PDB file of C-alpha atoms in Angstrom:
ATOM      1  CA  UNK A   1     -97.560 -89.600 118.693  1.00 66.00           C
ATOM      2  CA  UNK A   2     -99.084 -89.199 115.573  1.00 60.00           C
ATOM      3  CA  UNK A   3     -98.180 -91.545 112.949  1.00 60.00           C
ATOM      4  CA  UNK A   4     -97.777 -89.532 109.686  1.00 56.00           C
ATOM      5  CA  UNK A   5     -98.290 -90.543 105.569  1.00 54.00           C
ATOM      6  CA  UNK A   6    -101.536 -92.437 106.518  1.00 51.00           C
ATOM      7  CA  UNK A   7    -104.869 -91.774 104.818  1.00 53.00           C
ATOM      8  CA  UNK A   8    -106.393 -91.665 107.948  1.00 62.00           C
ATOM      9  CA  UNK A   9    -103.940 -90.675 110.982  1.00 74.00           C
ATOM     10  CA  UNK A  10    -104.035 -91.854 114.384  1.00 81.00           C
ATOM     11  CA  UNK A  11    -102.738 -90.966 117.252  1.00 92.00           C
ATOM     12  CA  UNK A  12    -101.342 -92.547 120.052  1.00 96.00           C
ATOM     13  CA  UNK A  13     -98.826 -92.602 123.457  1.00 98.00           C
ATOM     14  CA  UNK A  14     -95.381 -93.606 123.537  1.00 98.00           C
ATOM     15  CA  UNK A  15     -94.386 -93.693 127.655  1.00 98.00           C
ATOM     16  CA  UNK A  16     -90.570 -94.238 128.534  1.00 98.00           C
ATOM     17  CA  UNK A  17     -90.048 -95.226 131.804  1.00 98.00           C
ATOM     18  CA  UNK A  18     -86.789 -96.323 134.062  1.00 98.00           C
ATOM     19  CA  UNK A  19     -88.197 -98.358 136.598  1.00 98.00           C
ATOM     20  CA  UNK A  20     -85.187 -98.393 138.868  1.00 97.00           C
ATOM     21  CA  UNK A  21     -84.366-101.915 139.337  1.00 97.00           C
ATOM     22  CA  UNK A  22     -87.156-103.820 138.996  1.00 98.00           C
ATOM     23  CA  UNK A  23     -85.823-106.721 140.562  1.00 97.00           C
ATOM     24  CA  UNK A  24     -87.450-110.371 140.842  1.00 97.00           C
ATOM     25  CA  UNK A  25     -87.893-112.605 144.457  1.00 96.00           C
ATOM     26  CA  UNK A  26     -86.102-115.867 142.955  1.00 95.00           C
ATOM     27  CA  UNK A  27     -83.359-114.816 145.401  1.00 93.00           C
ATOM     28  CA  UNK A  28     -80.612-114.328 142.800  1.00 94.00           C
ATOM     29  CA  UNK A  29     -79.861-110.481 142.302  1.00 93.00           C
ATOM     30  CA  UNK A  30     -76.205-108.736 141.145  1.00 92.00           C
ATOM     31  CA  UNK A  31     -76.946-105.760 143.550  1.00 92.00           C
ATOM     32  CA  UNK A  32     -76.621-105.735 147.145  1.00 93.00           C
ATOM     33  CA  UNK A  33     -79.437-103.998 148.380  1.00 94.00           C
ATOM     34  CA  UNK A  34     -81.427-106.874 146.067  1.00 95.00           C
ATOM     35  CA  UNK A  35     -80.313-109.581 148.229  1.00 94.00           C
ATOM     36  CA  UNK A  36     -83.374-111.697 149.786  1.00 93.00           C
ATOM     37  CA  UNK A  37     -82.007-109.694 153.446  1.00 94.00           C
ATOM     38  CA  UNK A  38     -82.869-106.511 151.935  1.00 95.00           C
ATOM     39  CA  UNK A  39     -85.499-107.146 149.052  1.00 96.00           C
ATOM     40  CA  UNK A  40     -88.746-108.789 149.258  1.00 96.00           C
ATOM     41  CA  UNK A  41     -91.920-110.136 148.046  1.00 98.00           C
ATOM     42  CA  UNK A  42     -93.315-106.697 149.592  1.00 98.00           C
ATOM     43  CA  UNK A  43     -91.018-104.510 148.206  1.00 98.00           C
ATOM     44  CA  UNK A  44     -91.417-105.866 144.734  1.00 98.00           C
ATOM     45  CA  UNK A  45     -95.799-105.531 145.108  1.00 98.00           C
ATOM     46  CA  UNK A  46     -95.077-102.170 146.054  1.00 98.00           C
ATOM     47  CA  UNK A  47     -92.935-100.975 142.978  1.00 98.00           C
ATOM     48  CA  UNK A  48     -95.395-103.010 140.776  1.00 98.00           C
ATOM     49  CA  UNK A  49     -98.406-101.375 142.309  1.00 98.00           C
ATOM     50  CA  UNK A  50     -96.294 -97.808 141.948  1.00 98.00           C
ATOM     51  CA  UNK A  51     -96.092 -98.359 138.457  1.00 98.00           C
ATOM     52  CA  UNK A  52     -99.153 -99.860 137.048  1.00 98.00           C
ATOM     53  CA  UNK A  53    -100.454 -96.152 139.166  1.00 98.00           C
ATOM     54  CA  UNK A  54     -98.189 -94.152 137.518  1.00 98.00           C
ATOM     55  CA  UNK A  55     -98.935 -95.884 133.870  1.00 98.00           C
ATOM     56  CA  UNK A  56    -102.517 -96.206 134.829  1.00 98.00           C
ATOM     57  CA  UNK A  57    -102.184 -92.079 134.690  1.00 98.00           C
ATOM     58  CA  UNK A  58    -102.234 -92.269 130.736  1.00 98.00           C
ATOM     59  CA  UNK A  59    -104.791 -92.203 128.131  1.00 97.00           C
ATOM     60  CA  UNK A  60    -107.939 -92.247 130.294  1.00 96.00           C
ATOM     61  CA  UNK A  61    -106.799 -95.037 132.854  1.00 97.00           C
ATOM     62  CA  UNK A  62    -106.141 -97.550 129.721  1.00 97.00           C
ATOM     63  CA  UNK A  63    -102.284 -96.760 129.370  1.00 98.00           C
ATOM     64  CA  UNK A  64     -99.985 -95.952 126.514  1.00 98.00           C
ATOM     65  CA  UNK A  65    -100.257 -97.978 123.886  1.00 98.00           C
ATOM     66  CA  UNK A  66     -96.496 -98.313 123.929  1.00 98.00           C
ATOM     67  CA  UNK A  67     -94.103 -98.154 126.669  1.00 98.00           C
ATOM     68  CA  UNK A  68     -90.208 -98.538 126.900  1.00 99.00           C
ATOM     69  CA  UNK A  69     -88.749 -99.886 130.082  1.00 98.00           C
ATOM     70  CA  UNK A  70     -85.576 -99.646 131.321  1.00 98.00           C
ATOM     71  CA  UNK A  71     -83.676-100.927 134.541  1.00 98.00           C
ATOM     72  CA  UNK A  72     -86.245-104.500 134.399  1.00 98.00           C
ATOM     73  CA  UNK A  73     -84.102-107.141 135.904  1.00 97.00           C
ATOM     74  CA  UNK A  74     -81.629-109.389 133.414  1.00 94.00           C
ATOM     75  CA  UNK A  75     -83.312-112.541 135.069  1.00 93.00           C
ATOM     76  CA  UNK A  76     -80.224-114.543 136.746  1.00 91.00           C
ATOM     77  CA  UNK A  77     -82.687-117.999 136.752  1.00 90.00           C
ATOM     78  CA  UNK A  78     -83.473-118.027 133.045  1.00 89.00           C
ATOM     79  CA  UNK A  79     -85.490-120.782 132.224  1.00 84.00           C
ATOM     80  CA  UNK A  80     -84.379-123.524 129.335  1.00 84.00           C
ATOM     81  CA  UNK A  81     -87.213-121.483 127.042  1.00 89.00           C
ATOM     82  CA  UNK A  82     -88.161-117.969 126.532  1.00 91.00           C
ATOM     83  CA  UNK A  83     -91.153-116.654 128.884  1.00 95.00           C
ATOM     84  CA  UNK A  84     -94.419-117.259 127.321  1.00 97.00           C
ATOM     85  CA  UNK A  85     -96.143-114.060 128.796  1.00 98.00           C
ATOM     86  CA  UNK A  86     -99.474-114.706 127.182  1.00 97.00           C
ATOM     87  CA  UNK A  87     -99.832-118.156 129.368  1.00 98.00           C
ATOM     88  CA  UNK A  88     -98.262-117.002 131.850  1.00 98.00           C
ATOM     89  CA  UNK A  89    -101.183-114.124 132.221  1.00 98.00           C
ATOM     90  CA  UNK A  90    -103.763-117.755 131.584  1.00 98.00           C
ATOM     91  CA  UNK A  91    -102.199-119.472 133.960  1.00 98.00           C
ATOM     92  CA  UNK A  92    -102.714-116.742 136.940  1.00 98.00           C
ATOM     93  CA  UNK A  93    -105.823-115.249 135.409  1.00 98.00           C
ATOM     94  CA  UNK A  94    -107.685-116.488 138.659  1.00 98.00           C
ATOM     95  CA  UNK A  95    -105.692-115.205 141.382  1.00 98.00           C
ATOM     96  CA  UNK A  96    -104.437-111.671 141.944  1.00 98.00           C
ATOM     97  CA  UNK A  97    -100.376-110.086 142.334  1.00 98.00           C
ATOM     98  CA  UNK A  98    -101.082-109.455 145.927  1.00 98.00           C
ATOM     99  CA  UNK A  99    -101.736-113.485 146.300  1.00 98.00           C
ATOM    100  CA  UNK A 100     -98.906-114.326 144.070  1.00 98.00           C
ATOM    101  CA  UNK A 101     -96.501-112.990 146.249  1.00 98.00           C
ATOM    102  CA  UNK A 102     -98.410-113.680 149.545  1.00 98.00           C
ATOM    103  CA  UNK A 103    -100.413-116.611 150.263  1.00 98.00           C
ATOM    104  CA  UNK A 104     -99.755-118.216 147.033  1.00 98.00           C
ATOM    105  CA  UNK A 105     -96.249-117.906 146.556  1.00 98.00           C
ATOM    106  CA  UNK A 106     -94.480-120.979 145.489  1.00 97.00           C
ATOM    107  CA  UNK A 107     -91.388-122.129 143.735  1.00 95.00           C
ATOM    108  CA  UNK A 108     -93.035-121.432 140.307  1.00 96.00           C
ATOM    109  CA  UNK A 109     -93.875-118.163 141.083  1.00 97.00           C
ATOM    110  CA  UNK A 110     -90.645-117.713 142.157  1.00 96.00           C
ATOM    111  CA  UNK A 111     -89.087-118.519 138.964  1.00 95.00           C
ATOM    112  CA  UNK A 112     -90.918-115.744 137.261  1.00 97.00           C
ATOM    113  CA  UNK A 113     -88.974-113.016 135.477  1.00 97.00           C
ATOM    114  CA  UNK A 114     -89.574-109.743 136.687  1.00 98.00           C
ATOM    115  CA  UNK A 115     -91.569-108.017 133.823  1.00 98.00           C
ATOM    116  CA  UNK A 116     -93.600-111.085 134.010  1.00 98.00           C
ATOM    117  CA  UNK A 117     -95.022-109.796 137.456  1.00 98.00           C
ATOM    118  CA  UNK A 118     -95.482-106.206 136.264  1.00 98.00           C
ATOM    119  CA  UNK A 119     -97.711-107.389 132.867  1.00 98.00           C
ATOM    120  CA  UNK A 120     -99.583-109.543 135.762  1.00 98.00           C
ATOM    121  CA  UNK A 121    -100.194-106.583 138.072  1.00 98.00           C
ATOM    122  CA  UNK A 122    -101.229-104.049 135.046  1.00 98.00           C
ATOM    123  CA  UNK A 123    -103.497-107.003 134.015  1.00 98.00           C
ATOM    124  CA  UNK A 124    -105.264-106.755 137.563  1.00 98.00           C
ATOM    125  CA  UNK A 125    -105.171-103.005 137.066  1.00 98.00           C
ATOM    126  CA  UNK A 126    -106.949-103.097 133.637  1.00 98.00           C
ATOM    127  CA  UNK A 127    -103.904-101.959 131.280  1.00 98.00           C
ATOM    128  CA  UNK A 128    -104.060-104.853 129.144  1.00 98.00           C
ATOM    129  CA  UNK A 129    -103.473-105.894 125.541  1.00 98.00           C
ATOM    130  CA  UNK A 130     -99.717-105.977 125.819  1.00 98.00           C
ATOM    131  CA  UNK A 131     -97.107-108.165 124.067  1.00 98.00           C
ATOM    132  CA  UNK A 132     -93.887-108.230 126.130  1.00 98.00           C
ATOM    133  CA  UNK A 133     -90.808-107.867 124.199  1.00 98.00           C
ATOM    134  CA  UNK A 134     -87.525-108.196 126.525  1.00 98.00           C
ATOM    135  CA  UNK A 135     -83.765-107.125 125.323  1.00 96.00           C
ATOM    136  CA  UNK A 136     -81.379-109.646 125.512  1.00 92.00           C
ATOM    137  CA  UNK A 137     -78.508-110.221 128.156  1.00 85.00           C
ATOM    138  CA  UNK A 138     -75.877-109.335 125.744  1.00 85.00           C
ATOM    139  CA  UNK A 139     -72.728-106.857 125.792  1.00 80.00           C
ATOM    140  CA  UNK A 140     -70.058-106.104 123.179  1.00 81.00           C
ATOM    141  CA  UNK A 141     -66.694-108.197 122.900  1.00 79.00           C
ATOM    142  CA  UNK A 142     -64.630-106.118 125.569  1.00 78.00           C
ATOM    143  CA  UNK A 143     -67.698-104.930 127.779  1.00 79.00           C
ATOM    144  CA  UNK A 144     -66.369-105.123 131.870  1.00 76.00           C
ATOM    145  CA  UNK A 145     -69.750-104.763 133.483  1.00 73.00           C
ATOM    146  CA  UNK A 146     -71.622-107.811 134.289  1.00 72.00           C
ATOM    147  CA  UNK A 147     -75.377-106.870 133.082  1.00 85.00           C
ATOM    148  CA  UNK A 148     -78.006-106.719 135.817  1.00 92.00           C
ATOM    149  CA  UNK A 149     -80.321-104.772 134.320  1.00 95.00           C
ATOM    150  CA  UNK A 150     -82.024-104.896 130.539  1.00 96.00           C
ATOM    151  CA  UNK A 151     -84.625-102.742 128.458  1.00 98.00           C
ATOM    152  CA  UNK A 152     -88.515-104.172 127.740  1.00 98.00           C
ATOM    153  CA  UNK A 153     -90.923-102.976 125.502  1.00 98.00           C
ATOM    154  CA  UNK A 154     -94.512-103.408 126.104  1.00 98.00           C
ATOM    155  CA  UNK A 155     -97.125-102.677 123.228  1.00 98.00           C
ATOM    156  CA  UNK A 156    -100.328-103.185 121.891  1.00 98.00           C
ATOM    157  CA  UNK A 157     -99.487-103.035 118.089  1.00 98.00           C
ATOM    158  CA  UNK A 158     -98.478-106.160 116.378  1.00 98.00           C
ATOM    159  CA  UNK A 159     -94.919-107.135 117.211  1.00 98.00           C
ATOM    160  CA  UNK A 160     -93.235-107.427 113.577  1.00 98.00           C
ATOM    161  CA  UNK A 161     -89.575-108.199 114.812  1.00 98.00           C
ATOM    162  CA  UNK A 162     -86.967-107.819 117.458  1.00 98.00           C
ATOM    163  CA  UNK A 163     -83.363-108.016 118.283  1.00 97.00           C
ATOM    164  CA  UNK A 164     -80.991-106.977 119.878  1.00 97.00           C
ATOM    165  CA  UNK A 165     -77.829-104.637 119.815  1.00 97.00           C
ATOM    166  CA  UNK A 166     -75.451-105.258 122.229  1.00 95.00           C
ATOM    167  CA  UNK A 167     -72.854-101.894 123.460  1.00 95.00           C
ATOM    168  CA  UNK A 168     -69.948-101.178 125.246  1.00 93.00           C
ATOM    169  CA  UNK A 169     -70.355-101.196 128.632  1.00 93.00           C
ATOM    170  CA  UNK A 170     -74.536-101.098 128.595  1.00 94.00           C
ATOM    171  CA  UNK A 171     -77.709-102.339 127.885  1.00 95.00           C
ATOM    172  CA  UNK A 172     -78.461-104.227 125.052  1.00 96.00           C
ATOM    173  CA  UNK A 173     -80.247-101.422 122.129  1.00 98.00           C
ATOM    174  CA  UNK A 174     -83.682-103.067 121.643  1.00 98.00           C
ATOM    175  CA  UNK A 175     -85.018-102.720 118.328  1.00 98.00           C
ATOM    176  CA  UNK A 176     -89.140-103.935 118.207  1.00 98.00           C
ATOM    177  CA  UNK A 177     -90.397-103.230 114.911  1.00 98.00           C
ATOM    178  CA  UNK A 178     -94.254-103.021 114.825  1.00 98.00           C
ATOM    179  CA  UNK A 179     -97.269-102.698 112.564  1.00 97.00           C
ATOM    180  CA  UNK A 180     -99.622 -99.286 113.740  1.00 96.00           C
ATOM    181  CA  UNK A 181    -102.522 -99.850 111.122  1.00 93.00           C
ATOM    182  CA  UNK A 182    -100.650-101.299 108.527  1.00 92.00           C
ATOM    183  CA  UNK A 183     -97.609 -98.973 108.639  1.00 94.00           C
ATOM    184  CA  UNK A 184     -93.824-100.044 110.049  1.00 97.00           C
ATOM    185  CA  UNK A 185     -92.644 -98.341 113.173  1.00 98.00           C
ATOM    186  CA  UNK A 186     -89.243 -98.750 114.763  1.00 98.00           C
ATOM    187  CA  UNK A 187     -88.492 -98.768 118.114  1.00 98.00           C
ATOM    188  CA  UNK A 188     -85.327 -98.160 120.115  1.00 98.00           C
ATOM    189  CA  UNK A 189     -85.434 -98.877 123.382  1.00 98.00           C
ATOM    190  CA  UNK A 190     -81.972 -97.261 124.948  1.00 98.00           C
ATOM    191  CA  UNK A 191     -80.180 -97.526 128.415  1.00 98.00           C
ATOM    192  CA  UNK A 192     -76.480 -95.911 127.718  1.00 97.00           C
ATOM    193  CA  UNK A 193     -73.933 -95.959 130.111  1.00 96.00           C
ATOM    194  CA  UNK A 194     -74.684 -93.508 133.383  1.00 95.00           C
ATOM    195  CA  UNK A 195     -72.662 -90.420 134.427  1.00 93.00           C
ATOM    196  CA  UNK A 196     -74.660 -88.227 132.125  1.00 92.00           C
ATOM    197  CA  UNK A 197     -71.970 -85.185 133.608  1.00 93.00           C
ATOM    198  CA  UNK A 198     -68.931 -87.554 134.022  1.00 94.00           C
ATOM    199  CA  UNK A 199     -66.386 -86.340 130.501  1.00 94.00           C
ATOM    200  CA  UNK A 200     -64.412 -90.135 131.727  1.00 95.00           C
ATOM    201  CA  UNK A 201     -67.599 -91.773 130.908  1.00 96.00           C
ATOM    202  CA  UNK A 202     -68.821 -89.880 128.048  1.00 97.00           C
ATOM    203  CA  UNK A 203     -66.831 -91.939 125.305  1.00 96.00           C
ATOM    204  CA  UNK A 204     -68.510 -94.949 126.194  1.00 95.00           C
ATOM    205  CA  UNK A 205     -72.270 -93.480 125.873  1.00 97.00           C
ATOM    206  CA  UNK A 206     -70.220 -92.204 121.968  1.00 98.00           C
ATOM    207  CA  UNK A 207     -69.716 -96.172 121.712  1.00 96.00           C
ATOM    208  CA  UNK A 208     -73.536 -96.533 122.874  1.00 97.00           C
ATOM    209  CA  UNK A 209     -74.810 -94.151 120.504  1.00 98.00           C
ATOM    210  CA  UNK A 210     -72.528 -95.055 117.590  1.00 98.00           C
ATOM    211  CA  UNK A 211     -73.957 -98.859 117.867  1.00 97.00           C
ATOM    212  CA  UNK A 212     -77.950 -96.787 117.238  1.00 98.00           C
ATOM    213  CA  UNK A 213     -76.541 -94.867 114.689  1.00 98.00           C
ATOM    214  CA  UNK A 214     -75.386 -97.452 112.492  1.00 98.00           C
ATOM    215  CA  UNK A 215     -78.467 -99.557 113.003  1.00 98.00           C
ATOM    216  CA  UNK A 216     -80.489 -95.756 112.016  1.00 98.00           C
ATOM    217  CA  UNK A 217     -78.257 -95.528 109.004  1.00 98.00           C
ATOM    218  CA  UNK A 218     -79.172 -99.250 107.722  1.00 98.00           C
ATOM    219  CA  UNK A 219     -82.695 -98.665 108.097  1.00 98.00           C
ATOM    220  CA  UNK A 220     -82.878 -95.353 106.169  1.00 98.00           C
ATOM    221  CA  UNK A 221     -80.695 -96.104 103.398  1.00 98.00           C
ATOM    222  CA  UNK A 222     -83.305 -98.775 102.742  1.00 98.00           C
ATOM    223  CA  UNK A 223     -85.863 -96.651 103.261  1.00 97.00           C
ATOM    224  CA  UNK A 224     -85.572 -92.444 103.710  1.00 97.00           C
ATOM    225  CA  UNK A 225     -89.163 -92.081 105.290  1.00 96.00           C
ATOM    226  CA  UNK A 226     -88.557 -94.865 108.196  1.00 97.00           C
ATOM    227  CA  UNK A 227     -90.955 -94.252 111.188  1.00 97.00           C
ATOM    228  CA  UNK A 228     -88.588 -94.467 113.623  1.00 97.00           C
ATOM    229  CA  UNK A 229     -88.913 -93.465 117.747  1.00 97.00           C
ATOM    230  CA  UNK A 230     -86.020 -93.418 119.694  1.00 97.00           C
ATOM    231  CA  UNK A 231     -85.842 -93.431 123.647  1.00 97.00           C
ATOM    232  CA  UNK A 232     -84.778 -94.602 126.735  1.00 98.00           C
ATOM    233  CA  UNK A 233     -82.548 -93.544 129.421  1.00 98.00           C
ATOM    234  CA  UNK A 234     -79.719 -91.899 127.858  1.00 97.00           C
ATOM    235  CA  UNK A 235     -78.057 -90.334 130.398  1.00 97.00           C
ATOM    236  CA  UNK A 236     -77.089 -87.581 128.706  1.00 96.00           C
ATOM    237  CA  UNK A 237     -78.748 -84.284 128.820  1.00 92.00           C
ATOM    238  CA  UNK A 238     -80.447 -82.629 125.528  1.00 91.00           C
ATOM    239  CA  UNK A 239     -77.874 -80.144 125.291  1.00 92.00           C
ATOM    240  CA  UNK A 240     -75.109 -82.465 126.878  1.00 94.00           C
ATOM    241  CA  UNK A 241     -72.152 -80.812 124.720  1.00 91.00           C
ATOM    242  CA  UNK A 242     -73.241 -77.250 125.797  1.00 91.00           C
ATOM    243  CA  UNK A 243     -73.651 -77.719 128.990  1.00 92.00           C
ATOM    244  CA  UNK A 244     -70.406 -79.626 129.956  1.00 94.00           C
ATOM    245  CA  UNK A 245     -67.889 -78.029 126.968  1.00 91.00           C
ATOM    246  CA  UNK A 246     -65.003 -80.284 127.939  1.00 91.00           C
ATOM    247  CA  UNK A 247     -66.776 -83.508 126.154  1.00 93.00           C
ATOM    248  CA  UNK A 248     -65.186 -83.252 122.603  1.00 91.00           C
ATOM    249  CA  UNK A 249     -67.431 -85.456 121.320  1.00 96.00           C
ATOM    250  CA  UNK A 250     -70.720 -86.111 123.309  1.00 96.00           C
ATOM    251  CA  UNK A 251     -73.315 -89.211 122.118  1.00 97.00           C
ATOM    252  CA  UNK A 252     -76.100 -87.655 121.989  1.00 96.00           C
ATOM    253  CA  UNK A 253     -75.418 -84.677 120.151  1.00 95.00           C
ATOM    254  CA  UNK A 254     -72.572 -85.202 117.646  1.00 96.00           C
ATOM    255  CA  UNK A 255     -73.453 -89.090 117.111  1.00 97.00           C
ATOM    256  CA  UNK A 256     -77.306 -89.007 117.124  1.00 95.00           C
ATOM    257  CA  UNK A 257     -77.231 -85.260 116.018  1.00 93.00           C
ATOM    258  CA  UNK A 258     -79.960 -84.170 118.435  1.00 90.00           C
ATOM    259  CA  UNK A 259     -81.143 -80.382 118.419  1.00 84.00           C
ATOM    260  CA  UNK A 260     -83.492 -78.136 119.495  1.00 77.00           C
ATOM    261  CA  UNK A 261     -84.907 -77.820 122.584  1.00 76.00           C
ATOM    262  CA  UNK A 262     -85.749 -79.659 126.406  1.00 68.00           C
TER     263      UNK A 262
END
């Protein structure tokens, strides 16, 4: 991304990536196939070593210097205070992931939240300088599903702000405003409700999208040249009214207004 109206541009990544249930091992899991019968302290070192390869792909082996996760695990063993990722990272920095969830696994490893384990294993990897910024567990007022899953952004910029924005029947919107040499950028870390082809489910991702377009409209009424990057997992295709004409009204397209093309 390029970050325009500065004297002296730079450039940069912005990665969004759905994980796919990145799941902790402190036994507690919504899913089924999550269950300590089914998922282990193996399985989870082999989707963080997947990962960190897959990120480690970016920007000459350093990583983007932003990334947008979705499908992390809504930890369901929260702890009395938020994570502190930065001591966490101190108080592992002389062991490795593999030994954290092999020889050295204990109760207080245990108790780790999930994208505490992945910024460990990119640390070991050598994509560091990230501050962890996870969404909340929170739904709108009439929501049904319980929330296993929530968004995390991981950057290297300053983190300015976050919050927040709980939908109907999804993830929690996660807004992380940061500081890219002195300028503002907004970020909107999205997971809308799936069945990107299903017209029964479409009015919810409308409810989805109308909760990021009224958060959009705030921020550029106060101020029309907003840097502003939206993404996430959608579910929706880039020409989702087009391409499945009995949606009246489709999120993406008639909320957000997308256009153009793939």
């Amino acid at each position: 991304m390029l970050l325009p109206g500065l004297l002296a541009a730079r450039t940069f990544t912005v990665l969004v990536y759905n994980v796919e249930n990145l799941v902790d091992v402190d036994g507690k899991a919504i899913f089924d196939d999550y269950q300590p019968d089914r998922y282990d302290r193996p399985h989870l070192l082999t989707k963080l070593r997947n990962i960190s390869r897959v990120v480690a792909t970016f920007d000459g082996g350093r990583g983007p210097d932003i990334i947008l996760f979705q499908e992390i695990e809504a930890d369901q063993t929260p702890g009395a205070t938020p994570p502190d990722y930065e001591a966490i990272l101190r108080r592992y920095a002389d062991t490795d992931i593999e030994t954290m969830l092999g020889s050295g696994f204990n109760a207080e490893i245990a108790d780790l939240p999930a994208e505490a384990f992945l910024l460990k294993a990119f640390h070991d990897a050598g994509l560091t300088g990230y501050h962890v910024v996870p969404g909340d567990n929170v739904t709108l007022a009439g929501s049904t599903n319980p929330l296993a899953q929530k968004c995390v952004t991981f950057t290297r910029f300053p983190v300015q702000a976050a919050r927040s924005h709980p939908t109907l029947d999804a993830r929690a919107i996660l807004e992380v405003k940061v500081q890219v040499d002195g300028a503002t950028l907004y970020l909107f870390n999205n997971h809308w409700k799936s069945g990107a082809s299903d017209p029964v489910t479409e009015p919810i991702r409308v409810a989805n999208a109308r909760t990021l377009r009224q958060r959009l409209d705030e921020i550029l009424a106060a101020d029309p040249q907003a840097d502003i990057v939206i993404g996430g997992d959608f579910n929706s295709q880039h020409n989702q009214k087009r391409r499945y004409p009995a949606m009246q009204i489709t999120g993406v397209n008639d909320i957000l207004g997308s256009q153009g093309d793939e």
